[in-house]
PDB file of C-alpha atoms in Angstrom:
ATOM      1  CA  HIS A  22     215.575 259.988 -96.902  1.00 95.00           C
ATOM      2  CA  SER A  23     213.441 259.909 -93.818  1.00 95.00           C
ATOM      3  CA  PHE A  24     209.690 259.267 -93.894  1.00 95.00           C
ATOM      4  CA  TYR A  25     207.708 259.945 -90.792  1.00 91.00           C
ATOM      5  CA  LEU A  26     204.282 260.670 -89.271  1.00 87.00           C
ATOM      6  CA  GLN A  27     203.545 264.333 -89.878  1.00 83.00           C
ATOM      7  CA  GLY A  28     201.491 266.393 -87.345  1.00 70.00           C
ATOM      8  CA  VAL A  29     198.331 264.634 -86.407  1.00 59.00           C
ATOM      9  CA  ASN A  30     195.273 266.808 -85.944  1.00 59.00           C
ATOM     10  CA  ASN A  31     192.201 265.628 -83.958  1.00 59.00           C
ATOM     11  CA  ASP A  32     190.076 266.984 -86.836  1.00 60.00           C
ATOM     12  CA  TYR A  33     191.037 264.582 -89.588  1.00 54.00           C
ATOM     13  CA  PHE A  34     190.104 267.040 -92.325  1.00 59.00           C
ATOM     14  CA  ALA A  35     191.334 270.288 -90.714  1.00 63.00           C
ATOM     15  CA  ASP A  36     193.996 270.921 -93.388  1.00 68.00           C
ATOM     16  CA  ASP A  37     195.597 269.267 -96.337  1.00 67.00           C
ATOM     17  CA  GLU A  38     198.854 268.237 -94.664  1.00 74.00           C
ATOM     18  CA  SER A  39     197.689 267.042 -91.249  1.00 76.00           C
ATOM     19  CA  GLY A  40     198.105 263.256 -91.032  1.00 84.00           C
ATOM     20  CA  ALA A  41     200.413 263.144 -94.047  1.00 90.00           C
ATOM     21  CA  ILE A  42     203.691 261.223 -94.308  1.00 94.00           C
ATOM     22  CA  GLY A  43     206.439 263.772 -93.951  1.00 92.00           C
ATOM     23  CA  HIS A  44     209.731 263.624 -95.904  1.00 95.00           C
ATOM     24  CA  ALA A  45     213.175 264.982 -95.118  1.00 96.00           C
ATOM     25  CA  VAL A  46     216.617 264.386 -96.696  1.00 97.00           C
ATOM     26  CA  SER A  47     220.151 264.556 -95.288  1.00 98.00           C
ATOM     27  CA  ASP A  48     223.679 264.045 -96.565  1.00 97.00           C
ATOM     28  CA  ASP A  49     225.096 263.524 -93.060  1.00 97.00           C
ATOM     29  CA  LEU A  50     222.197 262.400 -90.856  1.00 95.00           C
ATOM     30  CA  LEU A  51     222.726 265.505 -88.691  1.00 97.00           C
ATOM     31  CA  HIS A  52     221.363 268.291 -90.856  1.00 97.00           C
ATOM     32  CA  TRP A  53     217.976 267.705 -92.476  1.00 97.00           C
ATOM     33  CA  GLU A  54     216.079 269.460 -95.222  1.00 97.00           C
ATOM     34  CA  GLU A  55     212.325 269.283 -94.962  1.00 94.00           C
ATOM     35  CA  LEU A  56     210.582 268.471 -98.270  1.00 95.00           C
ATOM     36  CA  SER A  57     206.919 268.543 -99.162  1.00 93.00           C
ATOM     37  CA  PRO A  58     204.982 265.617 -97.647  1.00 94.00           C
ATOM     38  CA  ALA A  59     205.627 262.312 -99.460  1.00 96.00           C
ATOM     39  CA  LEU A  60     201.966 261.351 -99.214  1.00 96.00           C
ATOM     40  CA  LYS A  61     198.735 262.940 -98.144  1.00 93.00           C
ATOM     41  CA  ARG A  62     195.490 261.454 -96.980  1.00 91.00           C
ATOM     42  CA  GLY A  63     192.950 260.475 -99.627  1.00 92.00           C
ATOM     43  CA  GLU A  64     189.513 262.032-100.098  1.00 89.00           C
ATOM     44  CA  LYS A  65     186.666 261.306 -97.683  1.00 87.00           C
ATOM     45  CA  GLY A  66     185.394 257.813 -98.145  1.00 88.00           C
ATOM     46  CA  CYS A  67     188.686 256.597 -99.590  1.00 91.00           C
ATOM     47  CA  TYR A  68     190.738 253.635 -98.278  1.00 92.00           C
ATOM     48  CA  ASP A  69     193.289 256.116 -96.834  1.00 93.00           C
ATOM     49  CA  ALA A  70     191.114 259.032 -95.781  1.00 89.00           C
ATOM     50  CA  LEU A  71     192.386 259.121 -92.184  1.00 86.00           C
ATOM     51  CA  ASP A  72     195.894 259.905 -90.984  1.00 82.00           C
ATOM     52  CA  LEU A  73     198.527 257.882 -92.858  1.00 89.00           C
ATOM     53  CA  TRP A  74     200.892 255.860 -90.656  1.00 87.00           C
ATOM     54  CA  SER A  75     204.416 255.108 -91.821  1.00 83.00           C
ATOM     55  CA  GLY A  76     205.799 251.779 -92.614  1.00 83.00           C
ATOM     56  CA  CYS A  77     209.000 251.466 -94.679  1.00 95.00           C
ATOM     57  CA  ALA A  78     210.557 252.291 -98.049  1.00 97.00           C
ATOM     58  CA  VAL A  79     212.587 250.018-100.271  1.00 97.00           C
ATOM     59  CA  GLU A  80     214.360 250.414-103.604  1.00 97.00           C
ATOM     60  CA  HIS A  81     214.376 247.715-106.257  1.00 97.00           C
ATOM     61  CA  ASP A  82     215.485 247.914-109.902  1.00 97.00           C
ATOM     62  CA  GLY A  83     215.446 251.764-109.872  1.00 97.00           C
ATOM     63  CA  LYS A  84     211.946 252.122-108.357  1.00 98.00           C
ATOM     64  CA  TYR A  85     211.124 253.104-104.856  1.00 98.00           C
ATOM     65  CA  TYR A  86     208.191 251.637-102.852  1.00 98.00           C
ATOM     66  CA  LEU A  87     206.805 253.472 -99.814  1.00 98.00           C
ATOM     67  CA  TYR A  88     204.559 251.296 -97.721  1.00 98.00           C
ATOM     68  CA  TYR A  89     202.108 252.936 -95.315  1.00 96.00           C
ATOM     69  CA  SER A  90     199.261 252.048 -93.053  1.00 93.00           C
ATOM     70  CA  SER A  91     195.970 253.261 -94.411  1.00 93.00           C
ATOM     71  CA  ARG A  92     192.622 253.732 -92.678  1.00 86.00           C
ATOM     72  CA  ARG A  93     189.129 254.390 -94.003  1.00 84.00           C
ATOM     73  CA  ASP A  94     187.201 257.286 -92.401  1.00 81.00           C
ATOM     74  CA  THR A  95     184.167 254.969 -92.102  1.00 75.00           C
ATOM     75  CA  ASP A  96     186.040 252.624 -89.714  1.00 65.00           C
ATOM     76  CA  HIS A  97     188.607 254.305 -87.453  1.00 58.00           C
ATOM     77  CA  LEU A  98     189.831 250.959 -86.082  1.00 57.00           C
ATOM     78  CA  GLY A  99     190.477 249.099 -89.321  1.00 73.00           C
ATOM     79  CA  ASN A 100     193.965 249.241 -90.740  1.00 86.00           C
ATOM     80  CA  THR A 101     195.294 248.011 -94.078  1.00 91.00           C
ATOM     81  CA  ILE A 102     198.642 248.435 -95.840  1.00 95.00           C
ATOM     82  CA  SER A 103     199.000 250.421 -99.008  1.00 97.00           C
ATOM     83  CA  VAL A 104     201.917 251.468-101.207  1.00 98.00           C
ATOM     84  CA  ALA A 105     203.105 254.376-103.351  1.00 98.00           C
ATOM     85  CA  VAL A 106     205.708 254.075-106.077  1.00 98.00           C
ATOM     86  CA  SER A 107     208.350 256.622-107.243  1.00 98.00           C
ATOM     87  CA  ASP A 108     211.185 256.870-109.765  1.00 98.00           C
ATOM     88  CA  ASP A 109     213.096 259.475-107.796  1.00 98.00           C
ATOM     89  CA  CYS A 110     212.150 258.924-104.142  1.00 97.00           C
ATOM     90  CA  VAL A 111     210.530 262.426-104.070  1.00 96.00           C
ATOM     91  CA  ASN A 112     207.432 262.280-106.293  1.00 97.00           C
ATOM     92  CA  TRP A 113     205.102 259.460-105.217  1.00 98.00           C
ATOM     93  CA  VAL A 114     202.091 257.937-106.940  1.00 98.00           C
ATOM     94  CA  LYS A 115     199.683 255.826-104.906  1.00 98.00           C
ATOM     95  CA  TYR A 116     199.199 252.339-106.361  1.00 98.00           C
ATOM     96  CA  GLU A 117     195.873 252.082-108.174  1.00 97.00           C
ATOM     97  CA  ASN A 118     195.030 248.707-106.503  1.00 97.00           C
ATOM     98  CA  ASN A 119     195.522 249.826-102.870  1.00 97.00           C
ATOM     99  CA  PRO A 120     195.218 248.561-100.278  1.00 96.00           C
ATOM    100  CA  ILE A 121     197.710 245.784-101.039  1.00 97.00           C
ATOM    101  CA  ILE A 122     197.534 243.896 -97.702  1.00 94.00           C
ATOM    102  CA  VAL A 123     194.234 243.372 -95.973  1.00 89.00           C
ATOM    103  CA  PRO A 124     194.149 241.006 -92.927  1.00 84.00           C
ATOM    104  CA  ASP A 125     193.202 237.461 -93.900  1.00 83.00           C
ATOM    105  CA  LYS A 126     190.337 236.486 -91.549  1.00 80.00           C
ATOM    106  CA  ARG A 127     191.619 232.884 -91.506  1.00 84.00           C
ATOM    107  CA  PHE A 128     194.434 234.179 -89.303  1.00 85.00           C
ATOM    108  CA  TYR A 129     193.746 237.773 -88.210  1.00 82.00           C
ATOM    109  CA  CYS A 130     190.993 240.042 -86.996  1.00 78.00           C
ATOM    110  CA  GLN A 131     189.100 241.699 -89.742  1.00 71.00           C
ATOM    111  CA  ASP A 132     185.937 243.831 -90.136  1.00 61.00           C
ATOM    112  CA  ASP A 133     183.634 240.993 -89.220  1.00 61.00           C
ATOM    113  CA  ILE A 134     185.935 239.230 -86.703  1.00 59.00           C
ATOM    114  CA  LYS A 135     186.403 241.403 -83.666  1.00 59.00           C
ATOM    115  CA  THR A 136     188.291 241.044 -80.452  1.00 61.00           C
ATOM    116  CA  ILE A 137     187.381 242.736 -77.207  1.00 60.00           C
ATOM    117  CA  LEU A 138     190.270 244.721 -75.806  1.00 61.00           C
ATOM    118  CA  THR A 139     190.111 246.030 -72.303  1.00 57.00           C
ATOM    119  CA  ILE A 140     191.497 249.544 -71.787  1.00 57.00           C
ATOM    120  CA  GLU A 141     191.236 250.802 -68.247  1.00 60.00           C
ATOM    121  CA  ASP A 142     188.314 248.421 -67.502  1.00 58.00           C
ATOM    122  CA  SER A 143     186.400 249.733 -70.511  1.00 55.00           C
ATOM    123  CA  PRO A 144     185.808 247.049 -73.198  1.00 54.00           C
ATOM    124  CA  VAL A 145     186.664 248.326 -76.674  1.00 56.00           C
ATOM    125  CA  LYS A 146     186.022 246.473 -79.854  1.00 55.00           C
ATOM    126  CA  ASN A 147     189.054 246.350 -82.131  1.00 56.00           C
ATOM    127  CA  ASN A 148     189.089 244.743 -85.501  1.00 58.00           C
ATOM    128  CA  ALA A 149     191.728 244.891 -88.176  1.00 63.00           C
ATOM    129  CA  GLU A 150     195.219 245.691 -86.947  1.00 78.00           C
ATOM    130  CA  CYS A 151     197.338 245.493 -90.065  1.00 87.00           C
ATOM    131  CA  ARG A 152     200.123 248.120 -89.982  1.00 89.00           C
ATOM    132  CA  ASP A 153     203.805 248.988 -89.785  1.00 93.00           C
ATOM    133  CA  LEU A 154     205.005 246.813 -92.688  1.00 96.00           C
ATOM    134  CA  CYS A 155     208.762 245.968 -92.703  1.00 97.00           C
ATOM    135  CA  VAL A 156     209.923 244.558 -96.036  1.00 98.00           C
ATOM    136  CA  VAL A 157     212.974 242.291 -96.308  1.00 97.00           C
ATOM    137  CA  ARG A 158     214.549 240.883 -99.511  1.00 98.00           C
ATOM    138  CA  ASP A 159     215.095 237.081 -99.718  1.00 98.00           C
ATOM    139  CA  GLU A 160     217.766 236.859-102.427  1.00 97.00           C
ATOM    140  CA  ASP A 161     217.984 233.049-102.192  1.00 97.00           C
ATOM    141  CA  ASN A 162     214.367 232.593-103.143  1.00 97.00           C
ATOM    142  CA  GLY A 163     213.887 235.711-105.309  1.00 96.00           C
ATOM    143  CA  LEU A 164     211.125 237.164-103.233  1.00 98.00           C
ATOM    144  CA  TRP A 165     210.261 239.703-100.528  1.00 98.00           C
ATOM    145  CA  TRP A 166     208.918 239.043 -97.018  1.00 98.00           C
ATOM    146  CA  GLY A 167     206.660 241.543 -95.353  1.00 97.00           C
ATOM    147  CA  PHE A 168     206.298 241.543 -91.572  1.00 97.00           C
ATOM    148  CA  PHE A 169     203.493 243.635 -90.072  1.00 95.00           C
ATOM    149  CA  ALA A 170     201.784 244.268 -86.779  1.00 91.00           C
ATOM    150  CA  ALA A 171     198.527 242.350 -86.620  1.00 89.00           C
ATOM    151  CA  ARG A 172     195.881 241.146 -84.215  1.00 84.00           C
ATOM    152  CA  LYS A 173     194.467 237.676 -84.010  1.00 84.00           C
ATOM    153  CA  PRO A 174     191.146 236.586 -82.462  1.00 78.00           C
ATOM    154  CA  ALA A 175     191.499 235.595 -78.804  1.00 76.00           C
ATOM    155  CA  ASP A 176     189.616 235.816 -75.561  1.00 72.00           C
ATOM    156  CA  GLU A 177     192.359 237.717 -73.704  1.00 71.00           C
ATOM    157  CA  CYS A 178     193.768 241.024 -74.911  1.00 69.00           C
ATOM    158  CA  SER A 179     197.346 239.822 -74.195  1.00 73.00           C
ATOM    159  CA  ASN A 180     196.873 236.958 -76.591  1.00 79.00           C
ATOM    160  CA  THR A 181     195.719 239.014 -79.576  1.00 80.00           C
ATOM    161  CA  CYS A 182     198.998 240.641 -80.618  1.00 84.00           C
ATOM    162  CA  CYS A 183     201.068 238.948 -83.349  1.00 90.00           C
ATOM    163  CA  ILE A 184     203.392 239.604 -86.227  1.00 93.00           C
ATOM    164  CA  GLY A 185     201.724 239.014 -89.602  1.00 93.00           C
ATOM    165  CA  LEU A 186     203.597 237.610 -92.548  1.00 94.00           C
ATOM    166  CA  ALA A 187     203.117 238.154 -96.306  1.00 95.00           C
ATOM    167  CA  ARG A 188     205.317 237.454 -99.344  1.00 97.00           C
ATOM    168  CA  SER A 189     205.656 239.022-102.698  1.00 98.00           C
ATOM    169  CA  TYR A 190     207.573 238.555-105.907  1.00 98.00           C
ATOM    170  CA  ASP A 191     207.007 242.016-107.271  1.00 98.00           C
ATOM    171  CA  LEU A 192     206.529 244.307-104.199  1.00 98.00           C
ATOM    172  CA  LEU A 193     202.922 245.032-105.291  1.00 98.00           C
ATOM    173  CA  HIS A 194     201.030 241.728-105.016  1.00 98.00           C
ATOM    174  CA  TRP A 195     201.255 240.126-101.551  1.00 96.00           C
TER     175      TRP A 195
END
């Protein structure tokens, strides 16, 4: 199974599949069959109303967990991490308590803690970078570690990037 960013359209609500997480399967990693999108954006105003960004998928005890970066349409710069669950790795249901990882403002930028980033001499405010979750099993301790791209408050743009860390015992509560 391959999950990937599906065609991004500058008009977030142009069509139903723009900004979805695509899905393809292969038996040999050379020839791929395109399936229906694994996940589509939520309705306007929802926690995942903008383009969905991919993260990772894991299987545990016969269930599949597809983690993705979610963004509200009210705040284009704020990212959180959400999850969908499946019994067959094809039909996905978004978890009812999404988003599951929101940046902790003790450590990371969040809605009310912003960092100025300079892009081509133009200051841009950026807030909650919390995306691209990578989940790893810790068999020795019976838990899961989640590593994600984050941003911490700092005066210099080059000092804001960091890898966030979360842990879970059930893949849903972090």
